[in-house]
Coordinates of C-alpha atoms in Angstrom, one line a residue:
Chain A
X469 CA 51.2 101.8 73.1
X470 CA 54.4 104.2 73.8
X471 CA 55.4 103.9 77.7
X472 CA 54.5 107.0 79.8
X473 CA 57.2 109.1 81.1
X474 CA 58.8 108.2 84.5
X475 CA 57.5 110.5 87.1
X476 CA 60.1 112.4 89.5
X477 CA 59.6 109.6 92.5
X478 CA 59.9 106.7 90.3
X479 CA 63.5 107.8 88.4
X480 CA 64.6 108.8 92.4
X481 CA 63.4 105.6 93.5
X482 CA 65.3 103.7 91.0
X483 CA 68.2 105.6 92.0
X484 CA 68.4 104.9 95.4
X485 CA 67.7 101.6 94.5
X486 CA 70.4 101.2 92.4
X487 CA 72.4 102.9 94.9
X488 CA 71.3 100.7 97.5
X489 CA 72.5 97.9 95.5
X490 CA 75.8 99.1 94.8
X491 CA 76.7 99.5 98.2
X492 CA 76.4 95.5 98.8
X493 CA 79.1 94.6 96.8
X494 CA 81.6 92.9 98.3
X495 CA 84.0 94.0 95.6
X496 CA 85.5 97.1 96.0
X497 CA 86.1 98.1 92.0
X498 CA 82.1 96.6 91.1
X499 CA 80.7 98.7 94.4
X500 CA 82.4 102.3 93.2
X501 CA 81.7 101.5 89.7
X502 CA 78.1 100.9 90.1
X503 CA 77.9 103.8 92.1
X504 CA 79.3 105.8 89.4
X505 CA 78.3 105.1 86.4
X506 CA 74.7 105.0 88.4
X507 CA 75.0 108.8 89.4
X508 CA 76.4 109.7 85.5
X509 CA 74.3 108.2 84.1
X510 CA 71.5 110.1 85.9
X511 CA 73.0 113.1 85.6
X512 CA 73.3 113.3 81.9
X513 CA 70.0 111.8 81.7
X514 CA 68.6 114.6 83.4
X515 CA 67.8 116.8 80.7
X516 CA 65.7 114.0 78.7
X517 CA 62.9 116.1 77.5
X518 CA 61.6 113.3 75.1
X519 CA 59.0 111.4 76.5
X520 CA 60.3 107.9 74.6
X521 CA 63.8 108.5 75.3
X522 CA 63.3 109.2 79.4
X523 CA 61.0 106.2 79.5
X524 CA 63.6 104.1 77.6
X525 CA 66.3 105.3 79.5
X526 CA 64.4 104.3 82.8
X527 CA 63.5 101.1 81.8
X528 CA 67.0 100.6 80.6
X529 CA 67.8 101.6 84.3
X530 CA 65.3 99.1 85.9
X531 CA 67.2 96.4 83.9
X532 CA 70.1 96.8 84.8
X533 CA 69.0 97.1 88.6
X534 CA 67.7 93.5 88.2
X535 CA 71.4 92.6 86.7
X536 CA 72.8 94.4 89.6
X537 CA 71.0 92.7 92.7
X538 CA 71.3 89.3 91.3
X539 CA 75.1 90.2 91.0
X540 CA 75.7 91.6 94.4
X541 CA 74.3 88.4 95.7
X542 CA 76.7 86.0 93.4
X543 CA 79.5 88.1 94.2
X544 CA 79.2 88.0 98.1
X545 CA 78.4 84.6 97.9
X546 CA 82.4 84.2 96.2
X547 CA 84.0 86.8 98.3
X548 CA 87.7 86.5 98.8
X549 CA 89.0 86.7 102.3
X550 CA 91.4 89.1 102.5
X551 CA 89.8 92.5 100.9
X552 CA 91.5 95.2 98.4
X553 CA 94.2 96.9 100.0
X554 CA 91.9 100.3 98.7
X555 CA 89.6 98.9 101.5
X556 CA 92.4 99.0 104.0
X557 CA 93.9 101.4 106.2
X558 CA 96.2 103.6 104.7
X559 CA 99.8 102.3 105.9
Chain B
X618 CA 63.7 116.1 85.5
X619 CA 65.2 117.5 88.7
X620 CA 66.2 115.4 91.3
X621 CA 65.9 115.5 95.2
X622 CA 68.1 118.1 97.2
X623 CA 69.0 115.2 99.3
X624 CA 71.0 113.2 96.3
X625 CA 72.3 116.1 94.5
X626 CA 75.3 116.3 96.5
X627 CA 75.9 112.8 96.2
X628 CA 75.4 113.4 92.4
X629 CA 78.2 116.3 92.5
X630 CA 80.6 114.5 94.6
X631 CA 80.6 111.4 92.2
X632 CA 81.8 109.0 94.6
X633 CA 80.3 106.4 96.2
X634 CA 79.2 105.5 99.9
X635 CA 80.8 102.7 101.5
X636 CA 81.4 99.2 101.8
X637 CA 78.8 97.0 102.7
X638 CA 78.9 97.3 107.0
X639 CA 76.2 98.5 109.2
X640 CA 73.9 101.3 108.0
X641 CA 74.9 103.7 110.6
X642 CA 78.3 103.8 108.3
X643 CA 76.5 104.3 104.8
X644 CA 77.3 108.0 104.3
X645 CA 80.8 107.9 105.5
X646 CA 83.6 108.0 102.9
X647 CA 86.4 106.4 104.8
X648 CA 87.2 102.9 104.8
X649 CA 86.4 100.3 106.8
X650 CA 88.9 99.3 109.1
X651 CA 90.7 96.0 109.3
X652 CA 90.5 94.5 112.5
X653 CA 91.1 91.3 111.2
X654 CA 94.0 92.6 109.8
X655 CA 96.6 89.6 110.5
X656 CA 93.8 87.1 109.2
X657 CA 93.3 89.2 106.1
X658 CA 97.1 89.2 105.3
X659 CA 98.1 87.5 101.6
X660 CA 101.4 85.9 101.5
X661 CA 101.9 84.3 98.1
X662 CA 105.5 83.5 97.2
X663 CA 107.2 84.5 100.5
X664 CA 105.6 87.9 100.2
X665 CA 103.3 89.3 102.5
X666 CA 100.8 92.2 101.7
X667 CA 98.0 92.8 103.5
X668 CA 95.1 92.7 101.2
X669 CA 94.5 91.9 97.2
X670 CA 96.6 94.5 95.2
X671 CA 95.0 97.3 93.1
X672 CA 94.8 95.9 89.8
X673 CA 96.1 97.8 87.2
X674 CA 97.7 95.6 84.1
X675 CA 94.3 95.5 82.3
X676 CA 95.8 94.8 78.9
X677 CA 96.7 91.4 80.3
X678 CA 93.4 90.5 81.1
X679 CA 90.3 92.5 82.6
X680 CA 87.9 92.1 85.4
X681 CA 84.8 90.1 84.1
X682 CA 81.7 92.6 84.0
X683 CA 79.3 91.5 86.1
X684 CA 77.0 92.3 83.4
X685 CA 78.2 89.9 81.1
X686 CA 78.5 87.7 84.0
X687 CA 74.5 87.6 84.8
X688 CA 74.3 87.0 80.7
X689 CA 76.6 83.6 81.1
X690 CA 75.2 82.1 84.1
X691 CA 72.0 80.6 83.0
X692 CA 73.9 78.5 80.2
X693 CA 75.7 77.4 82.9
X694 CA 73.4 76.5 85.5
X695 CA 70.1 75.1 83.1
X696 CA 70.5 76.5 79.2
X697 CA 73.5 73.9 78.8
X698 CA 72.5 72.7 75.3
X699 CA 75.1 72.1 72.5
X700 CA 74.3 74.7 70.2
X701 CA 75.0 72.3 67.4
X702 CA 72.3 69.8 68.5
X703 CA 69.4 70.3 65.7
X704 CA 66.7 68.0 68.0
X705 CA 66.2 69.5 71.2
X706 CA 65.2 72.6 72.9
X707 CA 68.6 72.9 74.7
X708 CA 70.3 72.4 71.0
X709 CA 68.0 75.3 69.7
X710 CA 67.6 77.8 72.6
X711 CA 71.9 77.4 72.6
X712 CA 72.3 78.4 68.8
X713 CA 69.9 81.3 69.0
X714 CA 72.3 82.3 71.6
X715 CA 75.2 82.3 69.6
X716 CA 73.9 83.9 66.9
X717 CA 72.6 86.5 68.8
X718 CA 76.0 86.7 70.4
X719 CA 77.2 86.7 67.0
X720 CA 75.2 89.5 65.8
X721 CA 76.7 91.7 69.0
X722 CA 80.1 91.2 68.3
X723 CA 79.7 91.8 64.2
X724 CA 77.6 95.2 64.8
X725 CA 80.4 96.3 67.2
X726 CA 82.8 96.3 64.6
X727 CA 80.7 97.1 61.9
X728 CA 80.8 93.6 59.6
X729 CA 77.9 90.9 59.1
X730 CA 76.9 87.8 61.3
X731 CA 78.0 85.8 58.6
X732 CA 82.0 87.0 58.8
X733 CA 81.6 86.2 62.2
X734 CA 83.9 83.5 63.2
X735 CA 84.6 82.4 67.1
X736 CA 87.3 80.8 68.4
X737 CA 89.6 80.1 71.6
X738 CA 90.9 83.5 71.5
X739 CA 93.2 86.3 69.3
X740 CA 95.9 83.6 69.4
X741 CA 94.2 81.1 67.7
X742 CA 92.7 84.3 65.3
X743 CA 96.0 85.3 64.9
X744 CA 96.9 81.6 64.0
X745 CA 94.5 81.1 61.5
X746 CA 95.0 84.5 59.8
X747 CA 98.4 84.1 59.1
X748 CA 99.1 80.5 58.7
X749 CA 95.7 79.9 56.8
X750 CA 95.8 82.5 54.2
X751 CA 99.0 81.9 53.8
X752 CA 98.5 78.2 53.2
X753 CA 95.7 78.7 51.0
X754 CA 96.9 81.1 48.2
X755 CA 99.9 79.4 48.8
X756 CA 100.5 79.1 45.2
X757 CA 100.3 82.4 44.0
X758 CA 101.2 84.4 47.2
X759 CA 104.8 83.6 49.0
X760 CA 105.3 87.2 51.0
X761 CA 104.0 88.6 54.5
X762 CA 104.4 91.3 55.4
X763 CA 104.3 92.5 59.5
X764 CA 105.9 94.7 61.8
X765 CA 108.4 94.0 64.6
X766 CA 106.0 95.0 67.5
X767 CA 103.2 92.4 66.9
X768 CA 102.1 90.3 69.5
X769 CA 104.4 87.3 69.7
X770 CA 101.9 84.5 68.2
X771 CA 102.2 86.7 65.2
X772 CA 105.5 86.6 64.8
X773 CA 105.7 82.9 65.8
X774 CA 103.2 82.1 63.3
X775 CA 105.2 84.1 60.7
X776 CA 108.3 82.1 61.5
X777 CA 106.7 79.1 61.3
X778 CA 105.5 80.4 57.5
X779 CA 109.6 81.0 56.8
X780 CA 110.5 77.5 57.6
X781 CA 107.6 76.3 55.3
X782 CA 109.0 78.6 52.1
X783 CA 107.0 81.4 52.6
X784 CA 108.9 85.3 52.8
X785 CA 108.4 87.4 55.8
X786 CA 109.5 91.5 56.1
X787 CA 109.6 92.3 59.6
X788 CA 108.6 96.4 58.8
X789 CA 110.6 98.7 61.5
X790 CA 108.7 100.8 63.9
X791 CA 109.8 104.9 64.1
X792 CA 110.8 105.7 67.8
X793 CA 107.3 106.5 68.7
X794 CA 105.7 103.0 67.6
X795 CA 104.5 103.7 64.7
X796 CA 104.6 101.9 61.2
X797 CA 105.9 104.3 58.5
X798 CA 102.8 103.9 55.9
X799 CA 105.0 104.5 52.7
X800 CA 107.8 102.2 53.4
X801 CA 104.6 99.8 53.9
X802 CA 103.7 100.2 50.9
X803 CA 107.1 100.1 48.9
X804 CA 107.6 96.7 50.6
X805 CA 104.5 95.4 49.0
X806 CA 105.7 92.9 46.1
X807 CA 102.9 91.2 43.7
X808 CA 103.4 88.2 45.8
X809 CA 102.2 89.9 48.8
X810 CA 99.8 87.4 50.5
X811 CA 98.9 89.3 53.6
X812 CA 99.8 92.3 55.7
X813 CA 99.6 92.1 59.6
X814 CA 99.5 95.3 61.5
X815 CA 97.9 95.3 65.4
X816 CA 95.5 97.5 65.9
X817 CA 96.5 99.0 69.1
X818 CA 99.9 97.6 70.9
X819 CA 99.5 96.0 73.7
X820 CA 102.8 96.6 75.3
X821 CA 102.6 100.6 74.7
X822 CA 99.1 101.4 73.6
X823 CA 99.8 102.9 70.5
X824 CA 97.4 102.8 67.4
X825 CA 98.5 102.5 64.0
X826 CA 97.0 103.9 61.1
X827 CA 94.3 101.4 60.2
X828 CA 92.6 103.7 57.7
X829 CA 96.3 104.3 55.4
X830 CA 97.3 101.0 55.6
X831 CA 93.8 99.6 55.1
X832 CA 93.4 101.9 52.0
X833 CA 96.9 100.9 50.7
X834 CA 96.3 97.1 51.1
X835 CA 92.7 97.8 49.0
X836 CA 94.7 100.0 46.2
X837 CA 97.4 96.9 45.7
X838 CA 94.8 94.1 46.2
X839 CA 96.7 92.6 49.5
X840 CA 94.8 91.0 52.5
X841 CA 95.2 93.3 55.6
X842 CA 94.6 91.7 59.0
X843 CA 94.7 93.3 62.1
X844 CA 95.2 92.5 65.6
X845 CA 92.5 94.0 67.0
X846 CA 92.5 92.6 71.1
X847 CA 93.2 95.3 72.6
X848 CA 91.3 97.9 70.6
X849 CA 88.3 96.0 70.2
X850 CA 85.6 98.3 72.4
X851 CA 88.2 101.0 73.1
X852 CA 88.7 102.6 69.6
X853 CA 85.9 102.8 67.2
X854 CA 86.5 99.6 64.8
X855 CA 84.8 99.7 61.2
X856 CA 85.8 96.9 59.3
X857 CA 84.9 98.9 55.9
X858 CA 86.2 102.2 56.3
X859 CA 89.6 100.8 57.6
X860 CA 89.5 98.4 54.6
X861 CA 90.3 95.3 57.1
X862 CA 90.0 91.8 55.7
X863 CA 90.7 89.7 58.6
X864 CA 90.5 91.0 62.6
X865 CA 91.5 89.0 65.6
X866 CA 89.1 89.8 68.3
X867 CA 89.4 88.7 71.9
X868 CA 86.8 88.7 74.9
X869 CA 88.9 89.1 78.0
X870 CA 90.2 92.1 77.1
X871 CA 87.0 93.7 77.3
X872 CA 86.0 92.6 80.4
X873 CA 84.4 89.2 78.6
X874 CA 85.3 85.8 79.9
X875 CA 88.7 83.9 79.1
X876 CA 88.8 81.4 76.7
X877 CA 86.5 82.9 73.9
X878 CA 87.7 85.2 70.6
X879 CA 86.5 85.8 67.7
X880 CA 87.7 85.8 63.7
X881 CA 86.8 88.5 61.1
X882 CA 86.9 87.1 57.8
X883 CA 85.9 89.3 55.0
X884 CA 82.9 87.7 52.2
X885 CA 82.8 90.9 49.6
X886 CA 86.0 90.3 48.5
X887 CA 85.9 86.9 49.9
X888 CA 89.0 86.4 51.5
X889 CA 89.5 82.4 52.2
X890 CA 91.6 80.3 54.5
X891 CA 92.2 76.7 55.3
X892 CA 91.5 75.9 58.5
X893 CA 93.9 75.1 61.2
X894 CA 91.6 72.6 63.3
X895 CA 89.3 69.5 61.1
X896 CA 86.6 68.2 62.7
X897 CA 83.2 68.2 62.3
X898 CA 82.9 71.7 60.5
X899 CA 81.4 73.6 62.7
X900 CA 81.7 77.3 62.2
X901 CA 81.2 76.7 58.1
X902 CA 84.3 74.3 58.5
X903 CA 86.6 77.7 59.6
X904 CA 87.0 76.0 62.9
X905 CA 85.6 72.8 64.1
X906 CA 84.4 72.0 67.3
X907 CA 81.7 73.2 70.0
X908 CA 81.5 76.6 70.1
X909 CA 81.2 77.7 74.1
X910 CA 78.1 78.7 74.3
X911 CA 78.0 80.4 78.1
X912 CA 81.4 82.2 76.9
X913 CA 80.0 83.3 73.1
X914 CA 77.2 84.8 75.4
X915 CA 79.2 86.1 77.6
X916 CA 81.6 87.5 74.4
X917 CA 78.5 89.2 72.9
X918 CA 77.4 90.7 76.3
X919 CA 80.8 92.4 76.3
X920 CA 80.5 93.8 72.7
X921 CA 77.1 94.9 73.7
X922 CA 78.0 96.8 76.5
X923 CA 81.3 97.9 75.0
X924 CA 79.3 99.3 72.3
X925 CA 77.1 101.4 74.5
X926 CA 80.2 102.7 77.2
X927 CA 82.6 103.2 74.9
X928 CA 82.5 106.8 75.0
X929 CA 83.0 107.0 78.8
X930 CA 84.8 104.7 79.5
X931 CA 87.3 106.0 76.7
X932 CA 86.8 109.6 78.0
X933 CA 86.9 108.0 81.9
X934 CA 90.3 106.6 80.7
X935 CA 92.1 109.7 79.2
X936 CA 91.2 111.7 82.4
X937 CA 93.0 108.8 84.8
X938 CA 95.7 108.8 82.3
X939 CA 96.3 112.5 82.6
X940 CA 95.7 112.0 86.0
X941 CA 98.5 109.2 86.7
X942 CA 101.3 110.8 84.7
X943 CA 100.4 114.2 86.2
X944 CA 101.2 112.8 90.0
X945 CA 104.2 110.6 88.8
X946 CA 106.0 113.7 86.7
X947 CA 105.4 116.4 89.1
X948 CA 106.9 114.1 92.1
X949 CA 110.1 112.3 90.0
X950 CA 112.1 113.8 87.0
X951 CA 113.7 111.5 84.2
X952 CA 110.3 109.7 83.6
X953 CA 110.2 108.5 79.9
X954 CA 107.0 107.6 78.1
X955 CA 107.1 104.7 75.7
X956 CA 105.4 104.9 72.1
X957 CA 103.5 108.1 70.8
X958 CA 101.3 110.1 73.2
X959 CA 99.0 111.3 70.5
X960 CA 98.0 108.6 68.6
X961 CA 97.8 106.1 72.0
X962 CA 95.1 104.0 74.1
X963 CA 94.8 106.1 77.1
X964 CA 94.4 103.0 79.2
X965 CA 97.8 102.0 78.4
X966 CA 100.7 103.8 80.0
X967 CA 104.2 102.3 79.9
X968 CA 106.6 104.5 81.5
X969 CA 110.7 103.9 81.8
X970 CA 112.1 105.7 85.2
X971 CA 115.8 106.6 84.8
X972 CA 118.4 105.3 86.8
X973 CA 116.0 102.7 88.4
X974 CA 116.9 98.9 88.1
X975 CA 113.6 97.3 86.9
X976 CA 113.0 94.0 88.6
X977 CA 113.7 95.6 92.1
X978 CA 111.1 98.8 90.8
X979 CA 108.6 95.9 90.6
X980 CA 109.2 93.9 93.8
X981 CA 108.7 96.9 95.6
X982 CA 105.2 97.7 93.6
X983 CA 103.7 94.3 95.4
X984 CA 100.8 96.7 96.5
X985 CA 99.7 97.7 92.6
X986 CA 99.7 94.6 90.3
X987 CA 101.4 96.1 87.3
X988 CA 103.4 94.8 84.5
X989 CA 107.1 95.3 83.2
X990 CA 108.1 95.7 79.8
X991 CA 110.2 92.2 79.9
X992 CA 107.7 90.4 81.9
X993 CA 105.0 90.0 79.6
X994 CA 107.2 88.2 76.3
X995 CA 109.5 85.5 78.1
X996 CA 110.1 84.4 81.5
X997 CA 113.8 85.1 81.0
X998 CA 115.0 89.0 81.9
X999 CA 115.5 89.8 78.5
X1000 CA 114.3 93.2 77.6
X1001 CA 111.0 93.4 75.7
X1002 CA 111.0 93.6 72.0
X1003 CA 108.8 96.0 71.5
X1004 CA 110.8 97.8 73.1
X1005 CA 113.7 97.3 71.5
X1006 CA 112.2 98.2 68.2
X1007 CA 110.9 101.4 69.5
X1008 CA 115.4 101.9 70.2
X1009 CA 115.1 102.4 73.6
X1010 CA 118.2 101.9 75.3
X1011 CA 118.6 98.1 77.2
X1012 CA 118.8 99.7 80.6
X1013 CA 115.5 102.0 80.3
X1014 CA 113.5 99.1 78.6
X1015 CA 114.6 97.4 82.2
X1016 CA 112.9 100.2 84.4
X1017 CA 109.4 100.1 82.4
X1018 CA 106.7 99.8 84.0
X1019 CA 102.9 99.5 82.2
X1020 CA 99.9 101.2 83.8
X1021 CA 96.4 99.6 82.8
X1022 CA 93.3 101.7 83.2
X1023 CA 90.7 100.4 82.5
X1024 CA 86.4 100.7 83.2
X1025 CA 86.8 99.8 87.1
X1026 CA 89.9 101.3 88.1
X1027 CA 89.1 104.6 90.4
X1028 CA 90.8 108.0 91.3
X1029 CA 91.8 107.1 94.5
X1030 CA 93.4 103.6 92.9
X1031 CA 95.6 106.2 90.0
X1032 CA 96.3 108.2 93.1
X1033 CA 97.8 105.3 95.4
X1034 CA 99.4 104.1 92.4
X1035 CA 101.2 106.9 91.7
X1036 CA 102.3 107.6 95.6
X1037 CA 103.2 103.9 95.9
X1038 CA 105.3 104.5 93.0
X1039 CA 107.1 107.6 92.9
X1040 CA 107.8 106.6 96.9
X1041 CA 109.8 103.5 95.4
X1042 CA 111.0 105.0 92.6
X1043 CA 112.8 107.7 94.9
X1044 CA 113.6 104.7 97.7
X1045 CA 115.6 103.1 94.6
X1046 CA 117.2 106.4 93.8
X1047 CA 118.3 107.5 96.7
X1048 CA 120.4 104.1 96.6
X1049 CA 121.5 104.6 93.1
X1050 CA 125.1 105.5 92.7
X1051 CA 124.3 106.3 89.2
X1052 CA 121.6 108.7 89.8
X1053 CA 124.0 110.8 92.6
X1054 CA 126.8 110.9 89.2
X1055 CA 123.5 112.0 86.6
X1056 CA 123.0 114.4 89.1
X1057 CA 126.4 115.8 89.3
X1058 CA 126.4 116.4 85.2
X1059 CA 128.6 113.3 84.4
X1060 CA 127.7 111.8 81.4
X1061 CA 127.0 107.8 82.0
X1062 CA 127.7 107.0 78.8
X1063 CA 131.0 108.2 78.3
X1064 CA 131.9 106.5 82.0
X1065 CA 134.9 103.5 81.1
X1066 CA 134.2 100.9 84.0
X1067 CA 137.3 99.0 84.5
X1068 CA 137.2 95.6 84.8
X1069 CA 138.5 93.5 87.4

């Protein structure tokens, strides 16, 4: 049985989920990269009229929220101590 | 499917919200501030910077996705079988594993499983490739045939053939990096055993013509291998239109773990080689030992993402390119680009600044970790050969500097880049007495220092 589409709350759920997410990694090149490929990738999914592609797409999505709260979580666990100098003040 | 008012301006603006302190910061774009500066503080080597450096020298090695990273950790932590082990779970649930890494990295390049072979990196590819064909037909086949701007082990390996018998041409490069494709194929001599041309360079970014040469080297019935590391997931790869017999594939430089690569070896023609390491025949006897099976995985993790981002990250890439040489040539004049700008990996940027001594350009850059164009061949200051074949002059091969972008770097890293570097660049030519004579119209070459 095909999966039904993803309703409006679920695909904005899953993104601020995923934006959620992004925001606790301690890396500074993971955190902005998560955060951008999450909103493009929303973006050009927006127009997804076919009912097996959305649903794929937003399983795909859930996926790789799994990948990315597992990750956040490794990641802090290994953070260096001194932080990207992009985190810094500007000198 | 519309989404809420709320996160479409978050959508427009593109960037993200910040690091990971309290919630009452989550919308606000500025950094955090460092109030533990002092304790923060880096000093390596005598140096002291006050936080990691931006990274941007992504051909010599990439940031581990952490994608591929979630794919490699349960075969370190519980799945930590020996793939070759025909009487266990662990030995089975380990080889499915590689093969199904196996299958990633083949369909990303568009060969079978089978041709498949992995190994402890491009330099031991590029080992096996050269020195093993060679070695097998050694018979009938006594010529190679490569260009001066292949990665060193190439070149080493091809040196190591001459002092065995064997025939190497060393093909020049035209100014902009490029092999010439018909003097290519007037140096190939019925004895021609194998050609080796890299893919894309990893000194300059430029792409040669794998589709001519391929073509050529099917017409004449030579081997062509290519170096693919650095193109591998960047440029579309397709081992049968480009006619490519053998490809050295690499997984750190596409954000894959170190210590894992993999060998293209054609079956239809089969192309054969003897293999440079005996042992128990693993990998049908191409290269004996255990294949890795957490960095296989994470390899074919890699490929599979690759596969699926290649577009933007590619399209990501030329806009941060554009984006980088934009800022640095409308701040500093004199700014010379190495190797051809339309057939080029927009990741890879190597720029020569004028009148600027190189080794001080870099100490001065301890805030952006880039690479030099001497750096990356020997630990000595002697210019980079790839250089030097492209003719640039010794002094401007000194001042180049190489610019990796790669899937993580971001705007505001190009645009601190570029302000860190067109600062020092000036700083350096404000003290250049060579620069203040450029500027007055004196010629430097035609200058006669006298000597003391």
């Amino acid at each position: 049985m095909a999966a039904a589409a993803p309703t409006r709350a679920e695909v904005m759920s899953l993104f601020r989920s995923l934006l959620r997410t992004a925001r606790q990694f301690s890396d500074y090149n993971i955190r902005e990269y998560t955060c951008r490929r999450a909103a493009d990738a929303f973006r050009e999914n927006r127009a997804l009229g076919d009912v097996p592609a959305a649903a794929a797409a937003f399983a795909y999505g859930k996926k790789q929220l799994e990948v990315a709260k597992r990750q956040a979580v490794v990641y802090s666990l290994y953070a260096p101590k001194a932080k990207s100098i992009m985190e810094m003040k500007m000198q | 499917m519309a989404l809420s008012r709320r996160l479409l301006p978050l959508l427009r603006r593109g960037g993200c919200l910040s690091a990971s302190a309290s919630p009452a910061r989550a919308l606000s774009m500025a950094a955090v501030p460092a109030d533990a500066d002092q304790e923060e503080a880096v000093t390596v080597k005598g140096v002291r910077i006050s936080g990691r450096p931006l990274y941007m020298d992504m051909q010599a090695t990439t940031p581990v996705d952490p994608r591929v990273l979630d794919a490699m950790l349960p075969f370190y932590l519980s799945r930590y079988g020996n793939p070759h082990s025909r009487t266990h779970l662990y030995g089975w649930e380990s080889d499915a594993a590689v093969e199904e890494a196996r299958a990633r990295v083949a369909s990303l390049v568009g060969a079978d499983p089978r041709e498949i072979f992995f190994t402890s990196g491009a330099t031991e590819c590029n080992n096996i490739a050269v020195k093993g064909v060679m070695r097998f037909y050694r018979d009938r086949r006594r010529h190679v045939i490569t260009t001066q701007t292949e990665h060193k082990c190439v070149l080493d390996s091809c040196r190591y053939l001459q002092q065995e018998g064997f025939e190497v041409t060393y093909l020049p490069v035209r100014p902009d990096g490029l092999v010439d494709v018909a003097q290519l194929a007037d140096a190939i001599r019925p004895d021609t055993g194998l050609v080796s041309v890299m893919a894309v360079n990893n000194e300059i970014g430029v792409v040669q013509p794998l589709e001519e040469i391929g073509r050529i080297c099917r017409e004449k019935g030579v081997p062509f291998h290519t170096d693919a590391a650095q193109a591998l997931g960047k440029i579309p790869i397709d081992v049968n239109q480009m006619g490519i017999g053998l490809m050295s594939l690499s997984a750190h430089k596409i954000y894959g773990p170190k210590g894992v690569g993999a060998l293209y070896l054609r079956r239809r023609p089969r192309i054969r080689v003897e293999p440079q390491m005996s042992g128990g025949g693993q990998e049908r006897g191409i290269r004996s030992g255990t294949v890795p099976t957490p960095l296989v995985v994470g390899f074919g993790a890699a490929c599979e993402i690759a596969a699926k981002e290649m577009d933007y990250d590619h399209r990501r890439a030329t806009t941060l390119q554009k984006r980088l040489l934009d800022g640095i040539r409308g701040q500093v004049d004199d700014v010379v680009i190495n190797g051809s700008m339309e057939h080029r990996y927009p990741g890879n940027l190597n720029l020569s600044f004028a009148y600027v001594e190189g080794e001080s350009l870099l100490m001065g850059l301890k805030e952006v970790a880039v690479s030099s164009g001497s750096a990356c061949t020997s630990a000595s200051l002697e210019p980079s050969y790839v250089l030097r074949a492209l003719g640039v002059e010794e002094d401007m091969a000194h001042t180049s500097i190489r610019f990796g972008i790669g899937r993580f770097t971001t705007e505001e890293e190009v645009d601190r880049a570029t302000e860190l570097t067109v600062h020092q660049v000036k700083k350096l030519r404000d003290m250049s007495p060579l620069y203040e004579m450029a500027k007055a119209g004196i010629d430097i070459k035609s200058i006669q220092w006298a000597q003391h």
